[in-house]
Amino acid sequence: MQIQDLPYADPGVPDARSGPRFLWWLFRNQLGGQLKSLAWGLLHFASVAALPFCVGVAVQAVVDRSGARLALAGGLLALACVGNAVGDTFLHRTAITNWITAAARVQQLLARKAAQLGSALTRRVAAGEVVAVSTGDVEKIGWFVEAWSRFTAALVTIVLVCVGLVVYQPALGVVVAVGLPVLALAVLPLLPRATRRADTQREKAGRATELASDTVAGLRVLRGIGGEELFLDRYRRASQEVRHAAVRSARMWSLISAIQVLLPGLLLIAVVWYGVQLARQGRITVGELVTVYSSVMVLTYPLRHFEEIAMAYSFSRPSAKRAAGVLALERATDTAGSRAAEVPSGDLYDPDTGLLASTGRLTAVVCGDPDAAGRLAERLGGHPSQEGTAVLLGGVPLDDLPLDSARTAVLVQDKDPVLLSGSLRSLLDVPASGAVESREALAAAQCDDVLAALVQGSLDAADPMDARITERGRSLSGGQRQRLALARSLITDPEVLVLDEPTSAVDSHTEARIAQGVRELRAGRTTVVFTSSPLLLDRADRVVFLHDGEVAAVGAHRELVRTEPRYRAVVTRETEDEAALNGEADLTDVLAELEEIEEKA
């Protein structure tokens, strides 16, 4: 896989049982790139390791006054330099490719999992944690995958050089062969502590990121209640904790780095001292001493990769654990699509509550518990996050369909839909049947003032469709965001559209026009609206009232207001005592007020 070939057509099915298993799975799927990086790494490190031998031959040739051997040493030196340059260039190229492709694979897996889980993801994992996993953790995982092949090449080179030195000059070669493993293993006792400190830093950074995300998302509300300073102080304290943890972690890694510098220096001193003694005794030549000395100096370079791989694993292991934790999440009702892909049609029926939404009609659902309404709306879309009986569409269980088919058949708009940043054109560029144009959907959702506000807020956009929408639509009011989200849902024109409180943030006159626009645009299509607004309820073909998780009454809005006290209490927001006091007179006032609003609208 090359960078230009990204994204992957299929990133695969990860082994998410643990962090190390996930890293091993990722390594196996990057095996081709790893082998290329290993080959170029061996060429690079072998060329670097050959330089001392060439220098030793050249020095000895000068001592012996041998022009032929000096020329040979020069040719070998030039060849080693070429191998070093070529190997280093392509090692860097393949290593970066491994890093980017591994990170891209993980990001694709996370994006696919987020699409599968939908709103269930942020219920089970904090939003800040998801952001951290998708950004910083992905980079750390890619770093370890990229560093592994370079470490392997360095390890093989060190072993070969040690063997070569023992054969070339046994007396000094044994000292080097014994000393180098000691250098490589000397920092192992410090790694667990360094890993714990790195984990602590990462946890504190994750909490600070989550706090920052929550503060930014709620800044508008915080300013309204004068609480922004309180939350900013909390973030300052959290960021200071991150700083202290980062300093403690850096101290440990600096100690490891210092050891990696000190011990090779001590080994070099020992080799020089012992080598000088051997040279005085005539047991080795000056060229052999220079060769061994230079080899020890050069081997400090591949030895640095032992420290790097230790750091990479220490940082990537918790990152891989968190990524595996997200990738291991599943919806409670996932069946991997036991049925063939199809888009069924017919009545929408929920066996748990008895709710029936007839084909081609606008059904309004009234539920006194907003949380229960949200859970039911999610269940109507198929593959919910909680266990329960599958909803039937035309007699076909939605949970048995592949997730794509279920989402094509039934679209659920949450109570708090999210607007992605970008132009309005890109926001409305969603998979759709093509039967509903964007202007029709915007008109039905009463977005005229929203379009005007977008043009006014964009300096270089004369066409509202080219106007920019800020992150999560924060430059718009709650009602404007709600209407744009409704227009986006209407454009898709699904077989069944489920709307959870789609007009809770708009005024009554706009709400009445939206109710009429949705009814006209969705004529002949099945639409389910969870609401307690009299204006929407009065436009519905059928109203279903749920009480204690079951259908308690079915009928027209005005009929239920007259005949069902519990329904009237939910719709009019009156208590039982108020209902007893107000009686029929209050009911008459409610109906009169409703008619007055409709006439004005």
XYZ file of C-alpha atoms in Angstrom:
601
model
C 0.000 0.000 0.000
C 1.349 3.399 -1.053
C 0.239 6.775 0.284
C -1.353 7.712 -3.040
C -3.543 4.595 -2.844
C -5.204 5.657 0.407
C -7.868 5.253 1.683
C -8.058 1.482 1.991
C -10.892 -0.170 0.109
C -11.316 -2.368 3.183
C -9.227 -1.657 6.328
C -9.999 -5.157 7.618
C -11.454 -6.573 10.818
C -9.139 -5.679 13.727
C -8.210 -7.893 16.653
C -9.495 -5.604 19.407
C -9.163 -8.026 22.341
C -6.260 -6.021 23.794
C -3.776 -3.304 22.913
C -0.822 -5.646 22.136
C -3.056 -7.925 20.038
C -4.245 -4.894 18.084
C -0.645 -3.782 17.473
C 0.276 -7.287 16.315
C -2.734 -7.373 13.960
C -1.742 -3.989 12.579
C 1.855 -5.154 12.102
C 0.731 -8.273 10.197
C -1.416 -6.164 7.896
C 1.582 -3.886 7.230
C 3.943 -6.837 6.618
C 4.846 -5.888 3.029
C 5.858 -2.375 4.006
C 7.689 -3.684 7.079
C 9.825 -6.045 4.989
C 10.724 -3.247 2.558
C 11.697 -0.990 5.439
C 13.734 -3.811 7.009
C 15.639 -4.421 3.752
C 16.524 -0.756 3.282
C 17.357 -0.468 6.984
C 19.804 -3.366 6.744
C 21.487 -1.715 3.765
C 21.722 1.586 5.632
C 23.015 0.213 8.951
C 25.346 -2.305 7.287
C 26.860 0.508 5.230
C 27.325 2.613 8.359
C 28.873 -0.342 10.193
C 31.270 -0.990 7.279
C 32.797 2.493 7.507
C 35.052 1.669 10.508
C 36.417 -1.408 8.702
C 37.256 0.720 5.656
C 38.958 3.337 7.846
C 40.955 0.632 9.669
C 42.143 -0.888 6.383
C 43.135 2.563 5.134
C 45.098 3.380 8.318
C 46.896 0.044 8.247
C 47.648 0.520 4.535
C 49.310 3.863 5.318
C 51.312 2.283 8.137
C 52.412 -0.554 5.833
C 52.947 1.869 2.924
C 50.698 -0.229 0.672
C 49.161 1.792 -2.156
C 47.049 -1.101 -3.433
C 45.366 -1.670 -0.085
C 44.868 2.079 0.321
C 43.088 2.201 -3.055
C 41.008 -0.815 -2.059
C 40.053 0.900 1.199
C 39.065 4.010 -0.728
C 36.855 2.007 -3.104
C 35.198 0.177 -0.209
C 34.681 3.494 1.593
C 33.007 5.017 -1.492
C 30.790 1.944 -1.862
C 29.795 2.117 1.818
C 28.940 5.815 1.456
C 26.739 5.125 -1.563
C 24.988 2.278 0.282
C 24.504 4.540 3.293
C 22.948 7.320 1.199
C 20.666 5.023 -0.808
C 19.652 2.960 2.220
C 18.925 5.993 4.394
C 16.857 7.665 1.661
C 14.625 4.692 0.958
C 14.473 3.675 4.636
C 13.034 7.086 5.446
C 10.611 6.820 2.541
C 9.298 3.364 3.460
C 9.222 4.157 7.196
C 7.090 7.254 6.687
C 4.841 5.286 4.330
C 4.377 2.647 7.036
C 3.583 5.350 9.584
C 0.999 7.137 7.451
C -0.673 3.984 6.107
C -0.908 2.459 9.594
C -2.390 5.678 11.007
C -4.803 5.883 8.063
C -5.914 2.278 8.626
C -6.646 2.977 12.294
C -8.503 6.185 11.444
C -10.638 4.352 8.880
C -11.450 1.670 11.434
C -12.428 4.299 14.000
C -14.540 6.200 11.462
C -16.306 2.999 10.426
C -16.981 2.115 14.055
C -18.316 5.617 14.752
C -20.668 5.312 11.769
C -21.888 1.911 12.979
C -22.462 2.987 16.578
C -23.888 6.433 15.849
C -25.115 8.189 18.969
C -24.392 5.076 21.035
C -20.659 5.833 20.784
C -20.699 9.017 22.872
C -23.008 7.362 25.407
C -20.348 4.764 26.134
C -17.147 6.741 25.510
C -16.573 10.404 26.361
C -16.423 12.695 23.338
C -13.006 14.032 24.399
C -11.673 10.484 24.600
C -12.915 9.745 21.074
C -11.172 12.885 19.783
C -7.944 11.943 21.572
C -8.000 8.407 20.166
C -8.667 9.668 16.630
C -5.811 12.187 16.705
C -2.924 11.762 19.154
C -3.342 8.032 19.764
C -3.441 7.272 16.051
C -0.093 9.050 15.568
C 1.524 7.136 18.445
C 0.330 3.802 17.061
C 1.700 4.711 13.634
C 5.003 5.710 15.246
C 5.456 2.275 16.821
C 4.593 0.462 13.579
C 7.072 2.655 11.708
C 9.851 2.314 14.314
C 9.669 -1.468 14.577
C 11.318 -2.246 11.227
C 14.136 0.241 11.871
C 14.706 -1.290 15.300
C 14.819 -4.772 13.772
C 17.373 -3.653 11.194
C 19.485 -2.016 13.930
C 19.314 -5.180 16.072
C 20.394 -7.441 13.209
C 23.244 -5.050 12.345
C 24.536 -4.974 15.917
C 24.513 -8.774 16.130
C 26.375 -9.094 12.819
C 28.953 -6.475 13.813
C 29.579 -8.168 17.170
C 30.068 -11.508 15.438
C 32.348 -9.866 12.859
C 34.453 -8.170 15.538
C 34.890 -11.431 17.446
C 36.118 -13.093 14.256
C 38.199 -10.083 13.154
C 39.863 -9.366 16.514
C 38.803 -11.837 19.242
C 40.487 -10.065 22.163
C 38.645 -6.743 21.672
C 35.639 -8.279 19.931
C 34.661 -10.212 23.051
C 34.692 -7.001 25.100
C 32.393 -5.316 22.600
C 30.135 -8.377 22.256
C 29.666 -8.497 26.038
C 29.352 -4.742 26.513
C 26.756 -3.986 23.842
C 23.985 -6.238 25.272
C 24.613 -4.640 28.656
C 24.110 -1.221 27.058
C 20.928 -2.325 25.332
C 19.414 -3.905 28.474
C 20.598 -1.348 31.029
C 17.495 0.826 30.697
C 14.966 -2.024 30.992
C 14.459 -1.580 34.774
C 13.498 2.060 34.160
C 10.950 1.367 31.418
C 7.993 0.300 33.651
C 8.253 3.519 35.653
C 8.610 5.577 32.491
C 5.573 3.817 31.021
C 3.469 4.502 34.119
C 4.391 8.167 34.039
C 3.577 8.357 30.331
C 0.200 6.688 30.997
C -0.542 9.185 33.773
C 0.327 12.069 31.472
C -1.943 10.662 28.756
C -4.876 10.185 31.137
C -4.586 13.729 32.473
C -4.253 15.075 28.931
C -7.406 13.162 27.930
C -9.363 14.639 30.825
C -8.116 18.130 29.969
C -9.112 17.640 26.315
C -12.561 16.468 27.324
C -12.994 19.422 29.691
C -11.859 21.827 26.951
C -14.294 20.295 24.431
C -17.185 20.563 26.883
C -16.273 24.142 27.764
C -16.052 25.267 24.127
C -19.300 23.471 23.243
C -21.141 25.112 26.132
C -19.422 28.498 26.058
C -22.545 30.261 24.825
C -24.570 28.920 27.739
C -21.755 29.470 30.234
C -21.550 33.128 29.281
C -25.269 33.431 29.753
C -25.063 32.235 33.353
C -21.684 33.820 34.088
C -19.949 30.478 34.522
C -17.195 30.730 31.926
C -14.553 31.777 34.474
C -15.401 28.815 36.692
C -14.890 26.358 33.837
C -11.787 28.165 32.610
C -10.289 27.868 36.103
C -11.042 24.150 36.019
C -9.282 23.853 32.680
C -6.297 25.836 33.976
C -5.952 23.429 36.888
C -6.313 20.443 34.565
C -3.698 21.836 32.167
C -1.293 22.422 35.072
C -1.733 18.798 36.100
C -0.904 17.788 32.534
C 2.200 19.981 32.623
C 3.425 18.486 35.902
C 2.805 14.960 34.601
C 4.630 15.789 31.350
C 7.638 17.141 33.283
C 7.812 13.989 35.448
C 7.593 11.819 32.340
C 10.235 13.880 30.541
C 12.599 13.572 33.507
C 12.432 9.795 33.360
C 13.000 9.710 29.608
C 15.883 12.179 29.954
C 17.446 9.823 32.518
C 17.100 6.947 30.058
C 18.694 9.105 27.340
C 21.543 10.038 29.655
C 22.230 6.378 30.394
C 22.202 5.671 26.674
C 24.947 8.305 26.267
C 26.983 7.505 29.397
C 27.302 3.742 29.066
C 28.505 3.740 25.430
C 31.101 6.325 26.475
C 32.314 4.044 29.281
C 32.454 1.105 26.868
C 34.459 3.215 24.438
C 36.951 4.161 27.179
C 37.298 0.511 28.166
C 37.885 -0.570 24.553
C 40.516 2.156 23.994
C 42.346 1.406 27.246
C 42.390 -2.352 26.655
C 43.212 -1.903 22.969
C 46.212 0.301 23.767
C 47.504 -2.374 26.131
C 47.137 -5.017 23.431
C 48.848 -2.783 20.847
C 51.819 -2.223 23.168
C 52.123 -5.976 23.565
C 52.022 -6.376 19.780
C 48.909 -8.549 19.896
C 46.931 -6.221 17.582
C 47.859 -3.759 14.879
C 47.063 -0.036 14.828
C 44.539 -0.608 12.022
C 42.692 -3.244 14.043
C 42.538 -0.917 17.052
C 41.148 1.899 14.888
C 38.601 -0.494 13.368
C 37.296 -1.710 16.729
C 37.313 1.790 18.198
C 35.414 3.212 15.214
C 32.942 0.299 15.291
C 32.039 1.029 18.909
C 31.555 4.713 18.068
C 29.384 3.929 15.044
C 27.276 1.336 16.920
C 26.021 4.028 19.294
C 23.838 5.161 16.360
C 21.842 1.911 15.933
C 21.783 1.560 19.732
C 19.665 4.733 19.886
C 16.903 2.769 18.200
C 16.599 0.600 21.303
C 15.610 3.696 23.252
C 13.267 4.817 20.467
C 11.430 1.489 20.268
C 11.068 1.482 24.052
C 9.552 4.968 23.959
C 7.366 4.125 20.972
C 5.976 1.024 22.671
C 5.484 2.806 26.000
C 3.430 5.514 24.331
C 1.652 3.332 21.769
C 0.606 0.528 24.139
C -1.957 2.636 26.084
C -2.969 4.300 22.820
C -3.561 0.901 21.220
C -5.492 -0.189 24.304
C -7.797 2.820 24.023
C -8.238 2.352 20.268
C -8.985 -1.343 20.772
C -11.503 -0.423 23.476
C -13.396 1.786 21.016
C -13.142 -0.737 18.166
C -14.427 -3.517 20.432
C -17.699 -1.678 21.090
C -20.731 -3.252 19.494
C -24.406 -2.467 19.364
C -26.386 -4.770 21.586
C -28.538 -5.950 18.681
C -25.928 -6.299 15.943
C -26.483 -9.487 13.912
C -24.049 -8.597 11.110
C -27.010 -8.599 8.719
C -28.407 -12.120 8.843
C -30.753 -11.190 5.977
C -29.818 -10.226 2.459
C -29.497 -6.514 1.752
C -32.909 -5.067 0.913
C -34.977 -1.949 1.563
C -38.377 -3.186 2.803
C -41.539 -1.106 2.761
C -44.808 -1.253 4.631
C -46.095 -0.426 8.088
C -43.553 0.324 10.835
C -44.395 -1.644 13.977
C -42.728 -1.815 17.386
C -43.776 -4.969 19.292
C -42.458 -3.654 22.629
C -44.792 -0.640 22.795
C -47.433 -1.598 20.238
C -46.667 1.525 18.175
C -47.878 1.231 14.571
C -47.007 3.823 11.924
C -49.090 3.198 8.834
C -47.569 3.406 5.358
C -47.693 6.819 3.704
C -49.113 8.623 6.736
C -47.840 11.194 9.204
C -47.917 9.646 12.677
C -47.255 11.768 15.744
C -46.086 10.099 18.957
C -46.580 11.686 22.368
C -44.503 10.359 25.240
C -44.311 11.965 28.659
C -40.704 10.830 29.178
C -38.263 12.526 26.739
C -35.567 9.911 27.416
C -37.966 7.069 26.660
C -38.965 8.853 23.461
C -35.302 9.107 22.428
C -34.716 5.414 23.063
C -37.837 4.481 21.090
C -36.799 6.731 18.192
C -33.415 5.002 18.104
C -35.065 1.577 18.158
C -37.307 2.506 15.245
C -34.176 3.013 13.136
C -32.963 -0.558 13.713
C -29.757 -1.810 15.365
C -30.288 0.134 18.626
C -27.625 0.365 21.323
C -29.739 -1.503 23.881
C -31.291 -4.960 23.904
C -34.907 -5.208 22.821
C -37.334 -6.706 20.351
C -36.602 -5.812 16.753
C -38.845 -3.251 15.058
C -40.642 -4.546 11.967
C -40.902 -2.693 8.657
C -43.320 -4.457 6.354
C -42.934 -7.528 8.573
C -39.114 -7.546 8.182
C -37.048 -7.173 11.418
C -34.782 -4.168 10.900
C -32.126 -5.613 13.221
C -31.680 -8.560 10.840
C -30.890 -6.311 7.896
C -27.362 -5.043 7.183
C -26.863 -1.699 8.878
C -26.697 0.169 5.542
C -30.025 -1.286 4.435
C -31.678 -0.445 7.750
C -30.397 3.134 7.573
C -31.591 3.486 3.971
C -35.062 2.284 4.895
C -35.472 4.303 8.098
C -33.739 7.611 8.821
C -33.810 8.862 12.416
C -33.101 12.517 13.184
C -31.960 12.870 16.785
C -33.237 15.478 19.167
C -29.885 17.294 18.929
C -28.665 16.810 15.340
C -25.124 17.884 14.487
C -24.230 20.250 11.651
C -20.772 19.657 10.217
C -18.619 22.634 9.267
C -18.396 23.537 5.591
C -20.624 25.114 2.983
C -24.395 24.748 3.003
C -24.087 22.908 -0.309
C -21.823 20.277 1.274
C -24.137 20.016 4.291
C -27.069 19.149 2.044
C -25.004 16.853 -0.194
C -26.253 13.612 1.386
C -27.349 10.257 -0.066
C -30.862 10.822 -1.338
C -33.505 9.404 -3.644
C -33.350 12.512 -5.863
C -37.091 13.077 -5.569
C -36.688 16.076 -3.235
C -34.604 19.066 -4.288
C -32.690 21.164 -1.794
C -34.821 24.266 -2.395
C -38.007 22.281 -1.678
C -36.573 20.885 1.547
C -35.333 24.310 2.680
C -38.725 25.842 1.934
C -40.585 23.117 3.822
C -38.282 23.614 6.828
C -38.841 27.401 6.683
C -35.154 28.252 6.202
C -35.509 31.608 4.394
C -34.181 33.621 7.334
C -31.416 31.056 7.866
C -30.221 31.526 4.280
C -30.254 35.286 4.687
C -28.244 35.016 7.916
C -25.673 32.772 6.251
C -25.192 35.171 3.335
C -24.892 38.112 5.702
C -22.276 36.294 7.779
C -20.205 35.241 4.730
C -18.220 38.004 3.065
C -17.533 36.189 -0.208
C -20.731 34.170 -0.714
C -23.495 35.701 -2.817
C -25.196 32.321 -3.189
C -26.534 30.980 0.144
C -25.491 27.462 -0.907
C -21.835 28.610 -0.875
C -22.092 30.220 2.557
C -19.913 28.679 5.262
C -21.327 26.989 8.342
C -19.050 27.098 11.372
C -18.259 24.071 13.526
C -21.511 22.493 14.771
C -23.324 25.580 13.439
C -22.424 27.632 16.501
C -22.904 30.915 14.635
C -26.602 30.035 14.221
C -29.376 29.995 16.778
C -30.814 26.738 18.074
C -33.904 27.101 15.934
C -31.871 27.824 12.798
C -29.690 24.755 13.358
C -32.794 22.671 13.908
C -34.375 23.788 10.658
C -31.229 23.155 8.600
C -30.999 19.665 10.074
C -34.657 19.078 9.217
C -34.043 20.210 5.623
C -31.112 17.793 5.375
C -33.332 14.935 6.569
C -36.105 15.853 4.143
C -33.677 15.817 1.181
C -32.758 12.184 1.830
C -36.417 11.203 1.236
C -36.202 7.835 3.041
C -38.950 5.218 3.052
C -39.570 6.088 6.721
C -38.486 9.342 8.390
C -38.398 9.505 12.209
C -38.081 12.982 13.737
C -37.453 13.476 17.458
C -38.697 16.916 18.573
C -37.788 18.629 15.270
C -39.289 22.029 16.200
C -38.581 22.369 19.917
C -36.428 25.493 19.396
C -38.672 27.495 17.001
C -41.541 29.863 17.644
C -45.158 28.797 17.286
C -45.844 30.602 13.986
C -42.784 29.079 12.296
C -43.682 25.735 13.817
C -47.128 25.830 12.231
C -45.645 26.528 8.793
C -43.063 23.747 9.251
C -45.816 21.308 10.197
C -47.701 22.118 7.004
C -44.536 22.039 4.870
C -43.438 18.636 6.184
C -46.913 17.213 5.703
C -47.055 18.362 2.064
C -43.489 17.357 1.180
C -43.780 13.925 2.797
C -47.159 13.143 1.257
C -47.300 9.440 0.425
C -44.261 8.718 2.620
C -44.236 7.313 6.150
C -43.270 9.924 8.727
C -43.088 9.528 12.510
C -42.724 12.642 14.669
C -42.041 12.531 18.403
C -43.474 15.736 19.766
C -45.807 17.281 22.310
C -46.462 20.414 20.259
C -50.198 20.925 19.595
C -49.391 22.507 16.236
C -47.585 19.403 14.948
C -50.053 17.042 16.576
C -52.995 18.766 14.926
C -51.410 18.254 11.472
C -50.794 14.523 12.013
C -52.974 11.885 10.349
C -52.788 9.826 13.506
C -51.610 10.507 17.051
C -50.294 7.741 19.305
C -50.043 8.374 23.042
C -47.550 6.270 25.009
C -47.830 5.811 28.762
C -45.478 3.642 30.839
C -43.866 2.294 27.696
C -47.070 1.131 25.997
C -49.645 2.570 23.615
C -52.388 4.034 25.805
C -54.505 5.829 23.211
C -54.727 6.354 19.456
C -56.728 8.947 17.554
C -56.832 12.534 16.306
C -55.255 15.257 18.394
C -58.426 17.145 19.248
C -60.258 13.949 20.069
C -57.514 12.820 22.461
C -57.421 16.239 24.132
C -61.121 15.871 24.925
C -61.170 12.210 25.920
C -57.759 11.366 27.412
C -56.778 13.351 30.562
C -53.227 11.932 30.645
C -52.677 12.977 27.045
C -54.052 16.434 27.746
C -51.743 16.797 30.754
C -48.667 16.057 28.619
C -49.694 18.291 25.714
C -50.842 21.276 27.790
C -48.136 20.830 30.476
C -50.704 20.924 33.240
C -50.499 19.090 36.554
C -53.244 16.790 37.865
C -54.414 19.458 40.335
C -54.587 22.055 37.564
C -56.540 19.661 35.404
C -59.091 19.139 38.150
C -59.489 22.861 38.714
C -59.547 23.994 35.116
C -61.700 21.216 33.675
C -63.572 21.777 30.442
C -63.133 25.542 30.460
C -59.355 25.140 30.149
C -59.826 22.670 27.306
C -61.950 25.151 25.391
C -59.289 27.841 25.850
C -56.563 25.486 24.585
C -58.482 24.642 21.418
C -59.325 28.288 20.790
C -55.696 29.305 21.219
C -54.631 26.569 18.819
C -57.066 27.755 16.153
C -55.875 31.356 16.596
C -52.221 30.386 16.062
C -53.110 28.374 12.962
C -55.015 31.298 11.462
C -52.065 33.665 12.018
C -49.628 31.152 10.571
